[in-house]
PDB file of C-alpha atoms and ligand atoms in Angstrom:
ATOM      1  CA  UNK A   1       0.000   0.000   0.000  1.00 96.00           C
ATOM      2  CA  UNK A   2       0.838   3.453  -1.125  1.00 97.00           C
ATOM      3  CA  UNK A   3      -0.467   6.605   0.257  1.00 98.00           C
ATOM      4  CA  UNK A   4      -1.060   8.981  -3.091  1.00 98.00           C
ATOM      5  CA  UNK A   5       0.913  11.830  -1.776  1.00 97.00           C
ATOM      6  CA  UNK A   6       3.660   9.422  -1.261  1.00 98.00           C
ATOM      7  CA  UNK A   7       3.535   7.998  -4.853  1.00 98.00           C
ATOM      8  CA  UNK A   8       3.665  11.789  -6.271  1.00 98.00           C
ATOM      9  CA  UNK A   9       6.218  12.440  -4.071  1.00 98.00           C
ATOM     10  CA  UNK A  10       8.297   9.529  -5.136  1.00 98.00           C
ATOM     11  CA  UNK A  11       7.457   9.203  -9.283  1.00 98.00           C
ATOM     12  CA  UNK A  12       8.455  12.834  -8.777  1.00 97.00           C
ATOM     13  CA  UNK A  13      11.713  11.966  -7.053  1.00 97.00           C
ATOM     14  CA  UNK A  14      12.466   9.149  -9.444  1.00 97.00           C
ATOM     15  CA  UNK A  15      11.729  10.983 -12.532  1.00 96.00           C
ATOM     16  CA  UNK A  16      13.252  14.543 -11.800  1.00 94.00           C
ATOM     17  CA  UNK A  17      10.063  15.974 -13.033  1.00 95.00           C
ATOM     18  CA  UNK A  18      10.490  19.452 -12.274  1.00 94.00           C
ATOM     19  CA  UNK A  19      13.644  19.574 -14.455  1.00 92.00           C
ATOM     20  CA  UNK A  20      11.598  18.317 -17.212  1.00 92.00           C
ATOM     21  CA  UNK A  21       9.876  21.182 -19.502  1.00 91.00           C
ATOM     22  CA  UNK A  22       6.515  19.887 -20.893  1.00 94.00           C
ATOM     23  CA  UNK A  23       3.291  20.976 -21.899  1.00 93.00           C
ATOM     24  CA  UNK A  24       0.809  19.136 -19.518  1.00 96.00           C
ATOM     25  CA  UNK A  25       1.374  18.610 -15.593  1.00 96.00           C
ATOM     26  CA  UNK A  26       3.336  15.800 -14.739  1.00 97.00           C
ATOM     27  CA  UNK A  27       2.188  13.882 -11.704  1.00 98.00           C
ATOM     28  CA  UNK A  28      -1.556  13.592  -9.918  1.00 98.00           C
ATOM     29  CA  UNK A  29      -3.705  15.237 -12.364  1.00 98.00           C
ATOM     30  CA  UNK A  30      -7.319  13.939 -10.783  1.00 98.00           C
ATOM     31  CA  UNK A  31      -6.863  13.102  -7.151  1.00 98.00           C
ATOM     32  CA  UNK A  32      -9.110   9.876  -5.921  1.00 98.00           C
ATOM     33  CA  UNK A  33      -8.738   8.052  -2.707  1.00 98.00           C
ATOM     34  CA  UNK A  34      -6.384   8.210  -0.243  1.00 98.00           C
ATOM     35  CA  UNK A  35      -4.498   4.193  -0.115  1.00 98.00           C
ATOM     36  CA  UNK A  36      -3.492   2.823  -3.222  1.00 98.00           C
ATOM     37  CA  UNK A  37      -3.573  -0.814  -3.218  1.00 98.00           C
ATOM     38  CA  UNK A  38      -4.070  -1.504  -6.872  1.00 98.00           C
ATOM     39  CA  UNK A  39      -2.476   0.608  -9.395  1.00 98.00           C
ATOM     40  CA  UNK A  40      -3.564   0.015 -13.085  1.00 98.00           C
ATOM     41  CA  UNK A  41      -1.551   1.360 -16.098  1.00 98.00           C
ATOM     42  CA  UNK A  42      -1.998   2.641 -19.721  1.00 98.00           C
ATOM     43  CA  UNK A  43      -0.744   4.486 -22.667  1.00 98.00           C
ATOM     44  CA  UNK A  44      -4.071   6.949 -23.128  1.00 98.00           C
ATOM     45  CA  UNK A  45      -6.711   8.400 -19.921  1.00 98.00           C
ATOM     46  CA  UNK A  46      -9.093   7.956 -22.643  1.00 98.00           C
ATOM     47  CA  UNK A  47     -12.407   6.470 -21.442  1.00 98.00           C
ATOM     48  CA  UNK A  48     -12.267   2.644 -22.589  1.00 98.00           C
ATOM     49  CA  UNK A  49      -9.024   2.851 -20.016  1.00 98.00           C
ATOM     50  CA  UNK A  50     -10.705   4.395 -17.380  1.00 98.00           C
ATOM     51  CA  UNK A  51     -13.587   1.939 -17.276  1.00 98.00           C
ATOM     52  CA  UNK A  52     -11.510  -1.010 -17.620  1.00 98.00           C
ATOM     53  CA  UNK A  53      -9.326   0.138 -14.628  1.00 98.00           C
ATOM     54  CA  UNK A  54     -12.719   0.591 -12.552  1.00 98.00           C
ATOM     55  CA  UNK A  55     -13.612  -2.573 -13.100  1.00 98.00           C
ATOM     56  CA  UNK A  56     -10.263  -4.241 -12.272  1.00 98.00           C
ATOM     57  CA  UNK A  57     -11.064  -1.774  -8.826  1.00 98.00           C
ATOM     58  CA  UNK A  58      -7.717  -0.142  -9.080  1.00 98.00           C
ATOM     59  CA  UNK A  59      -6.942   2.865  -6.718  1.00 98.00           C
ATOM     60  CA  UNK A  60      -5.226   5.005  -9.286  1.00 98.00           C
ATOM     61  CA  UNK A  61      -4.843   5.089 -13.290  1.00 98.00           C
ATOM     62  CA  UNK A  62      -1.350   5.831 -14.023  1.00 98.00           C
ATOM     63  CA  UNK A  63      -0.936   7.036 -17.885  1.00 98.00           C
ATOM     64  CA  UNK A  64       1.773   8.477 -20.696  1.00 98.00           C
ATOM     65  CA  UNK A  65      -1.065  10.631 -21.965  1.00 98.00           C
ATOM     66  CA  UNK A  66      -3.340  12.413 -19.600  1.00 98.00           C
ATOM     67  CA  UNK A  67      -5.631  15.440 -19.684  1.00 97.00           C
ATOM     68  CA  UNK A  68      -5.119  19.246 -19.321  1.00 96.00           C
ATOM     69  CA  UNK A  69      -2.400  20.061 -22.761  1.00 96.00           C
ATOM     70  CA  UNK A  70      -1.163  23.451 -23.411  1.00 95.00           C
ATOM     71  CA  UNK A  71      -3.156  24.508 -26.193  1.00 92.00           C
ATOM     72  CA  UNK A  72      -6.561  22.511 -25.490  1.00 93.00           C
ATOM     73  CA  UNK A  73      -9.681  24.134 -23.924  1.00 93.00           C
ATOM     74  CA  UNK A  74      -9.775  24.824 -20.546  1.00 92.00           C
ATOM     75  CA  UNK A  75     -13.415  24.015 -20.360  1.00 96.00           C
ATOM     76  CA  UNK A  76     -14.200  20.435 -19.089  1.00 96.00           C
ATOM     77  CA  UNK A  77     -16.915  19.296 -21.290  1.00 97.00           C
ATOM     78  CA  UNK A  78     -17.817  16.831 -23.705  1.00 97.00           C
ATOM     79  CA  UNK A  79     -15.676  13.759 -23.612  1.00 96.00           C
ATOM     80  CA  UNK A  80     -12.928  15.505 -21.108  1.00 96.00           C
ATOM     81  CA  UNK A  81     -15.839  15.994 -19.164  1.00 98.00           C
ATOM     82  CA  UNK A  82     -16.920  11.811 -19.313  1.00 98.00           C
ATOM     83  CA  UNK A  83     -13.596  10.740 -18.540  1.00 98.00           C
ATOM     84  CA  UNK A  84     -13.343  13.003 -15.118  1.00 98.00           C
ATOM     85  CA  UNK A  85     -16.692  12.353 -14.086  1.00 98.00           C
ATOM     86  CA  UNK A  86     -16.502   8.497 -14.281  1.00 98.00           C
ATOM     87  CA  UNK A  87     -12.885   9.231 -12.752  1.00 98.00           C
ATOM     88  CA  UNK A  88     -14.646  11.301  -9.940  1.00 98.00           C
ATOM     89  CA  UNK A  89     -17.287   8.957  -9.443  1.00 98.00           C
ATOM     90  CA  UNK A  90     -14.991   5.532  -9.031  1.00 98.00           C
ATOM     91  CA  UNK A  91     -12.809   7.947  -6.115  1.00 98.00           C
ATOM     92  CA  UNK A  92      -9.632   7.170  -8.597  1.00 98.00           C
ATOM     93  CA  UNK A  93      -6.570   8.627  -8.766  1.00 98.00           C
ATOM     94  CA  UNK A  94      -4.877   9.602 -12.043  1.00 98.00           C
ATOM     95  CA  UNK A  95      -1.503  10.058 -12.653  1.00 98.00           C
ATOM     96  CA  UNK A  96       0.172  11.202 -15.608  1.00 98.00           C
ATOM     97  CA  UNK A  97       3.662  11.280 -17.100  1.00 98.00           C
ATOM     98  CA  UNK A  98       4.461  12.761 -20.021  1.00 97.00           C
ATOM     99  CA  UNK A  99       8.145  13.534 -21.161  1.00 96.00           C
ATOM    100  CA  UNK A 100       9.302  12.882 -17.782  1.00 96.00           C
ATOM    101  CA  UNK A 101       8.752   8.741 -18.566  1.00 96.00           C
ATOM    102  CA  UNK A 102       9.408   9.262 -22.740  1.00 96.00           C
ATOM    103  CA  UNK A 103      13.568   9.973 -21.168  1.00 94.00           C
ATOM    104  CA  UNK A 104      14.163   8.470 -18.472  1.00 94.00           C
ATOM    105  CA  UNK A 105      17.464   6.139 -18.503  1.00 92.00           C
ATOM    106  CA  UNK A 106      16.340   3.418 -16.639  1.00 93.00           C
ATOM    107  CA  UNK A 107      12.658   2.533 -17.419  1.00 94.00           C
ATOM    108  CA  UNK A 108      11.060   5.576 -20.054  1.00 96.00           C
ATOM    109  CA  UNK A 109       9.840   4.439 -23.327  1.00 98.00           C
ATOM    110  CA  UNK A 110      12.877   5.164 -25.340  1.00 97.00           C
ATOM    111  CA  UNK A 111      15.216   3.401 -22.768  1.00 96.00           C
ATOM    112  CA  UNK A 112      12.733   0.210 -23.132  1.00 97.00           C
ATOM    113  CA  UNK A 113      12.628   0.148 -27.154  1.00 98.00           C
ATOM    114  CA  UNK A 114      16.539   0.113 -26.726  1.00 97.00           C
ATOM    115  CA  UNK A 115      16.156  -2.802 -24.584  1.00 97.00           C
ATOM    116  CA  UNK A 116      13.271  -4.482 -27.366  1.00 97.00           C
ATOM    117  CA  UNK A 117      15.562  -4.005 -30.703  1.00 97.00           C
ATOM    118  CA  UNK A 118      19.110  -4.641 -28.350  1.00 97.00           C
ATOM    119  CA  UNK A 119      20.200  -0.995 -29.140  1.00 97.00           C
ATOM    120  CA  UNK A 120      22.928   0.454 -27.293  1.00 96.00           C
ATOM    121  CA  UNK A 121      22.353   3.916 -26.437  1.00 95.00           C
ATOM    122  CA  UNK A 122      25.184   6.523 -27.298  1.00 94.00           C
ATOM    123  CA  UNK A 123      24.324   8.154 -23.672  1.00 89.00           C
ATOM    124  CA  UNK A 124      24.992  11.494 -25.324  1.00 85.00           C
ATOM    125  CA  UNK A 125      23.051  14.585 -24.033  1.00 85.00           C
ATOM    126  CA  UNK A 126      21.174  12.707 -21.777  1.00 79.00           C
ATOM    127  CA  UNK A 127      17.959  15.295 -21.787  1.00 80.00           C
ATOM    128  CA  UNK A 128      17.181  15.429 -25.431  1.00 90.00           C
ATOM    129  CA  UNK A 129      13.935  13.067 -25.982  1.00 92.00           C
ATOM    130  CA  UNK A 130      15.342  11.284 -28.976  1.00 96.00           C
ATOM    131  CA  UNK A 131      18.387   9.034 -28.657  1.00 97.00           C
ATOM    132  CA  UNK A 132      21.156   7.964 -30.988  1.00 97.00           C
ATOM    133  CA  UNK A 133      22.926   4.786 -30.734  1.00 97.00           C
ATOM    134  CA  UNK A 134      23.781   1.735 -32.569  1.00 98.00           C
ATOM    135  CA  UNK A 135      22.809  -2.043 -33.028  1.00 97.00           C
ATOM    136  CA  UNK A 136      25.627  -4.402 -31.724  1.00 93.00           C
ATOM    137  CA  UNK A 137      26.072  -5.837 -35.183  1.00 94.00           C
ATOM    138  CA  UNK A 138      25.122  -4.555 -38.686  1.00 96.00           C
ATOM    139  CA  UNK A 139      22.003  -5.443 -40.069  1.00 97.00           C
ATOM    140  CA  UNK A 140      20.066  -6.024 -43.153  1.00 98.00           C
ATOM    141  CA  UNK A 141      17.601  -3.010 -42.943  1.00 98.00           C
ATOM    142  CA  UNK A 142      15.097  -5.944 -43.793  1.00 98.00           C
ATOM    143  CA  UNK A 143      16.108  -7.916 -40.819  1.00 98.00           C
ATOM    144  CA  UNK A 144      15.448  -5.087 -38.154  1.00 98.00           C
ATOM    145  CA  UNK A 145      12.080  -4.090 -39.413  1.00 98.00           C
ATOM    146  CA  UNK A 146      11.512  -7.791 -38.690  1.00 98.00           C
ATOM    147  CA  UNK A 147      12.686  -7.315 -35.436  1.00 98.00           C
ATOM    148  CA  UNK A 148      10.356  -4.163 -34.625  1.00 98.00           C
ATOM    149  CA  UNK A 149       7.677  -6.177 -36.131  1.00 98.00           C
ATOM    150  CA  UNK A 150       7.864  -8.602 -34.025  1.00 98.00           C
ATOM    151  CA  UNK A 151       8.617  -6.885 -30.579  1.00 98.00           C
ATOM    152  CA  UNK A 152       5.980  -4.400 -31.565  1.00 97.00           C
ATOM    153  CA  UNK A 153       3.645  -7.137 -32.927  1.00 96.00           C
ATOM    154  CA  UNK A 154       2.702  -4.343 -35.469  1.00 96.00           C
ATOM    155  CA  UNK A 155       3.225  -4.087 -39.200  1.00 97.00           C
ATOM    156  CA  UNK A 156       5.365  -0.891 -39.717  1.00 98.00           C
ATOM    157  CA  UNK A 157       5.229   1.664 -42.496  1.00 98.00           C
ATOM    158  CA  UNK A 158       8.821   2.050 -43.772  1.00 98.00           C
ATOM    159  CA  UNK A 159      10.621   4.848 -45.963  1.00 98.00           C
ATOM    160  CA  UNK A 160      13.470   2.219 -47.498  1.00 97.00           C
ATOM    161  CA  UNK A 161      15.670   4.947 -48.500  1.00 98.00           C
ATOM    162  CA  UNK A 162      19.019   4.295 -46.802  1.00 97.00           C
ATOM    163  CA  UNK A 163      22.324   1.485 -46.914  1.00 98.00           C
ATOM    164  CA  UNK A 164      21.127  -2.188 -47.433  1.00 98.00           C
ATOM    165  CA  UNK A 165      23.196  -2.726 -44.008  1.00 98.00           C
ATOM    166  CA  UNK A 166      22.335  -0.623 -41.027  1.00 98.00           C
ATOM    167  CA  UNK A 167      24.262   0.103 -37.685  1.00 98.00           C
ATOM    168  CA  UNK A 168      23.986   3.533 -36.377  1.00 98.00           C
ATOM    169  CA  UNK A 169      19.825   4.312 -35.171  1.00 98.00           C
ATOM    170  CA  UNK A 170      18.043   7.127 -34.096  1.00 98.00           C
ATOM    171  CA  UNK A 171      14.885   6.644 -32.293  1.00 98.00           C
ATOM    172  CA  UNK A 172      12.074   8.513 -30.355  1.00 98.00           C
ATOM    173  CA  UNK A 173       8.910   7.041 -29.033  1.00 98.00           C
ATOM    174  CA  UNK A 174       5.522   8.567 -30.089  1.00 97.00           C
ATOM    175  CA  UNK A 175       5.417  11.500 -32.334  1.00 97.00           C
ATOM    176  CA  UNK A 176       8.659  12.541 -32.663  1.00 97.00           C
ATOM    177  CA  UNK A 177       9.061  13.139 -36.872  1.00 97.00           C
ATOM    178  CA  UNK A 178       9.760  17.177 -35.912  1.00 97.00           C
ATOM    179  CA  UNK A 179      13.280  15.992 -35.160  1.00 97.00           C
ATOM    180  CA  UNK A 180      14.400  13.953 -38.173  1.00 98.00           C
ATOM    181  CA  UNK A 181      16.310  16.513 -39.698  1.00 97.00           C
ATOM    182  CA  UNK A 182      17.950  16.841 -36.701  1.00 96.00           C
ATOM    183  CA  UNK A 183      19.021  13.312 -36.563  1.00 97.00           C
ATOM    184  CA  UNK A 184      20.225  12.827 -40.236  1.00 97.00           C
ATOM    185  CA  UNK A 185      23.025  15.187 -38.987  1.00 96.00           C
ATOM    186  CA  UNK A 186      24.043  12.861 -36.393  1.00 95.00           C
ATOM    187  CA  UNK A 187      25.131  10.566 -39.259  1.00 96.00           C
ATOM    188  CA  UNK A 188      22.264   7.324 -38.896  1.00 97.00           C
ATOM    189  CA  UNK A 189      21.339   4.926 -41.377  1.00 98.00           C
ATOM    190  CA  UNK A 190      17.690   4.803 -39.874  1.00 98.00           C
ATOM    191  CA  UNK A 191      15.162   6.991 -37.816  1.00 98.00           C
ATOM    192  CA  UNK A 192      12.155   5.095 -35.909  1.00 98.00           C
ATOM    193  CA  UNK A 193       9.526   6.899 -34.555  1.00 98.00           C
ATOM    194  CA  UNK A 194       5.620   6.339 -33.952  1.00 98.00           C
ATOM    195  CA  UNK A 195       3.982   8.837 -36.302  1.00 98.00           C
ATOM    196  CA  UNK A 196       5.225  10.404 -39.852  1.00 98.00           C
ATOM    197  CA  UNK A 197       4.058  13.571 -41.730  1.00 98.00           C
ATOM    198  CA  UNK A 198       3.869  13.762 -45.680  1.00 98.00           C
ATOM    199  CA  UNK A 199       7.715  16.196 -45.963  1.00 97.00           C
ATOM    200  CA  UNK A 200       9.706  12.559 -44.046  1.00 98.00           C
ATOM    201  CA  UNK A 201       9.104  10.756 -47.116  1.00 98.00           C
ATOM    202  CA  UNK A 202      10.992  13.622 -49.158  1.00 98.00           C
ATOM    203  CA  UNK A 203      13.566  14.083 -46.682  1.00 98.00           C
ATOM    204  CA  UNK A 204      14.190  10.356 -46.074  1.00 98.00           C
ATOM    205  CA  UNK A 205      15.089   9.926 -50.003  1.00 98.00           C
ATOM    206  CA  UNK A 206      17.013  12.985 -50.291  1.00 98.00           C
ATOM    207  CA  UNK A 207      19.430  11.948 -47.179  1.00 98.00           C
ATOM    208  CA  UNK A 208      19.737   8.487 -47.653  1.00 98.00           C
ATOM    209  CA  UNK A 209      18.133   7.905 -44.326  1.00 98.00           C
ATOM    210  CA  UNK A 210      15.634   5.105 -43.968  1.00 98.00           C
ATOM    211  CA  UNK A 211      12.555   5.743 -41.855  1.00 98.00           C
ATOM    212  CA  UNK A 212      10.403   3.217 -39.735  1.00 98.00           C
ATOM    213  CA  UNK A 213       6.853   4.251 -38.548  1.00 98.00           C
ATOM    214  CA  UNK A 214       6.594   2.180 -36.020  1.00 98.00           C
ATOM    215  CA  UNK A 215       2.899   3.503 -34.115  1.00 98.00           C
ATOM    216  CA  UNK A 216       2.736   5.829 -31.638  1.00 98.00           C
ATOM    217  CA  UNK A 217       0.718   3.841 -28.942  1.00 98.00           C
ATOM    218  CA  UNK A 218       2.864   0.778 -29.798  1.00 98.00           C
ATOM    219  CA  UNK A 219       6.153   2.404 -29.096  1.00 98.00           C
ATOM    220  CA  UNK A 220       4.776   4.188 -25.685  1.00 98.00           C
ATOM    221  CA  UNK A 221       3.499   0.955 -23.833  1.00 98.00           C
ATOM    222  CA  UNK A 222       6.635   0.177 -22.289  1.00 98.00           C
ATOM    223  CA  UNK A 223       7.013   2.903 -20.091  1.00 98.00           C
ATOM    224  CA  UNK A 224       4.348   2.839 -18.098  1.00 98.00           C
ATOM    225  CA  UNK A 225       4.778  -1.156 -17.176  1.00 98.00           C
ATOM    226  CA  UNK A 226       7.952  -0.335 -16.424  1.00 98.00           C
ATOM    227  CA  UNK A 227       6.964   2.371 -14.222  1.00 98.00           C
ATOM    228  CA  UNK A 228       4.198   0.320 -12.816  1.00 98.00           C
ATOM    229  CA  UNK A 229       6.372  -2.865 -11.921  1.00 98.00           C
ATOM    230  CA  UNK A 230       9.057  -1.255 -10.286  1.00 98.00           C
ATOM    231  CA  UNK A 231       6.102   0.842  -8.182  1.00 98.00           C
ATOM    232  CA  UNK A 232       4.238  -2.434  -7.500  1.00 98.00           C
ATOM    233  CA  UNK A 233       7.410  -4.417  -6.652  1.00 98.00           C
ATOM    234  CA  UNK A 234       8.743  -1.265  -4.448  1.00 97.00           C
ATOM    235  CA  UNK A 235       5.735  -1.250  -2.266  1.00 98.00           C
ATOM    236  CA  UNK A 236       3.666  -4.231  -2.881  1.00 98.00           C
ATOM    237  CA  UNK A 237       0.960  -3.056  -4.669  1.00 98.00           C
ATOM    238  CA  UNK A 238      -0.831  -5.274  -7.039  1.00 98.00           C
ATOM    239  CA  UNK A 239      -0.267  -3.715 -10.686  1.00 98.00           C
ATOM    240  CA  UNK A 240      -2.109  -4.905 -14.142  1.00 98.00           C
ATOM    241  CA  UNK A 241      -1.080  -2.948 -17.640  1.00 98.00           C
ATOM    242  CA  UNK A 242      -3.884  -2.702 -19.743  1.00 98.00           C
ATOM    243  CA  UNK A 243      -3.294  -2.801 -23.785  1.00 98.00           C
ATOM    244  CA  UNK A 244      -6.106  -1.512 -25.657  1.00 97.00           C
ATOM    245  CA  UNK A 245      -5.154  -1.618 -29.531  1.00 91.00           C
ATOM    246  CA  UNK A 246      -4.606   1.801 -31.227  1.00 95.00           C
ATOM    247  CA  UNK A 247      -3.691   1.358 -35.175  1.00 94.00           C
ATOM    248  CA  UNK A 248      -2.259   4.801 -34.929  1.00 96.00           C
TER     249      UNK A 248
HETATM  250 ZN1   ZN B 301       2.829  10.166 -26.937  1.00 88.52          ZN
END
């Protein structure tokens, strides 16, 4: 058992969260019950979550993708509105980690696909959300979109535009095509990242850089059982992840 304060206080602790600039809060975003017991996980607050989680009876929701962005309305209405008040209703705490569990060395998402496609990571400026590194061995590019395939039991879209062999990776979980450009300068045979806009394919041909579209829900479920087991080993709660499919 967990009191909630104490779980903020510690996610907070382990994840350096005020250091982290983001665009929701980080932390309890709707405050339920008091003792946590049972602490569910998933990648989205969205409704189908929340209900599932109620009927598991867990004590708090802990989620990659909460409420409350920068640049949505303020107003809670509408679905926003659904999700609270069933939230509300069951007494259950949400939590919410954003960037905060995308970097994090030990168990955020990007740390986690490193561990799935046996990546090592080139450590180098630690707080940037997208990592560099490179496979142990050279591969067929062939052979390591079978290997995100499978891990990610999802068929990728990929941009074959780079060396037949590949080594040196960049990678980012969730949305994170903004910073290809920035990565073709680090000198990678292939970017990986959950969503792609219409000017990657473009780039991708005209740098000789392959890219993988690998789904954003698929590449952010790691961090949160990660989270979730070392919270339920640390102080015996009982923790379930639930997947609901997202193509996207
Ligand atoms: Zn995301």
């Amino acid at each position: 058992m967990i009191d909630r304060n104490d779980l903020t206080r510690v996610c907070a602790d382990w994840m350096a969260v005020d250091q982290v600039q983001d665009y929701c809060p980080n932390g309890l975003q709707v405050e339920g019950k008091r003792e946590i017991r049972k602490l569910a996980t998933a990648v989205t607050a969205s409704l189908d979550a929340i209900e599932a989680a109620i009927e598991w009876g867990a004590d708090a929701l802990l989620v990659h993708h909460g409420f409350f962005w920068r640049n949505e309305a303020a107003s809670i209405v509408g679905a926003k509105a659904a999700r609270i008040r069933r939230l509300i209703q069951a007494d259950m705490n949400l939590f919410a980690y954003h960037l905060p569990l995308d970097i994090h060395a030990e168990f955020g998402n990007n740390a986690e696909l490193a561990k799935l496609w046996n990546l090592v990571d080139d450590a180098s400026d630690v707080k940037r959300v997208w990592r560099t590194g490179s496979l142990e061995f050279s591969l067929p590019i062939e052979g390591f979109v079978d290997r995100i395939r499978r891990t990610l039991r999802r068929e990728p879209l990929v941009i074959q535009a780079g060396p037949k062999q590949v080594k040196r990776v960049a990678w980012c979980s969730g949305g994170a095509q903004s910073y290809f450009a920035q990565a073709i300068e680090q000198g990678i045979d292939v970017f990986i990242t959950g969503e792609v806009s219409e000017p990657c394919y473009h780039q991708a041909l005209e740098s000789g850089v392959h890219f993988i579209v690998a789904g954003h829900h698929a590449t952010e479920r790691y961090g949160v059982q990660a989270l979730g087991a070392k919270l339920a080993n640390q102080f015996s709660l009982e923790h379930r992840y639930i997947e609901l499919a997202n193509p996207v």
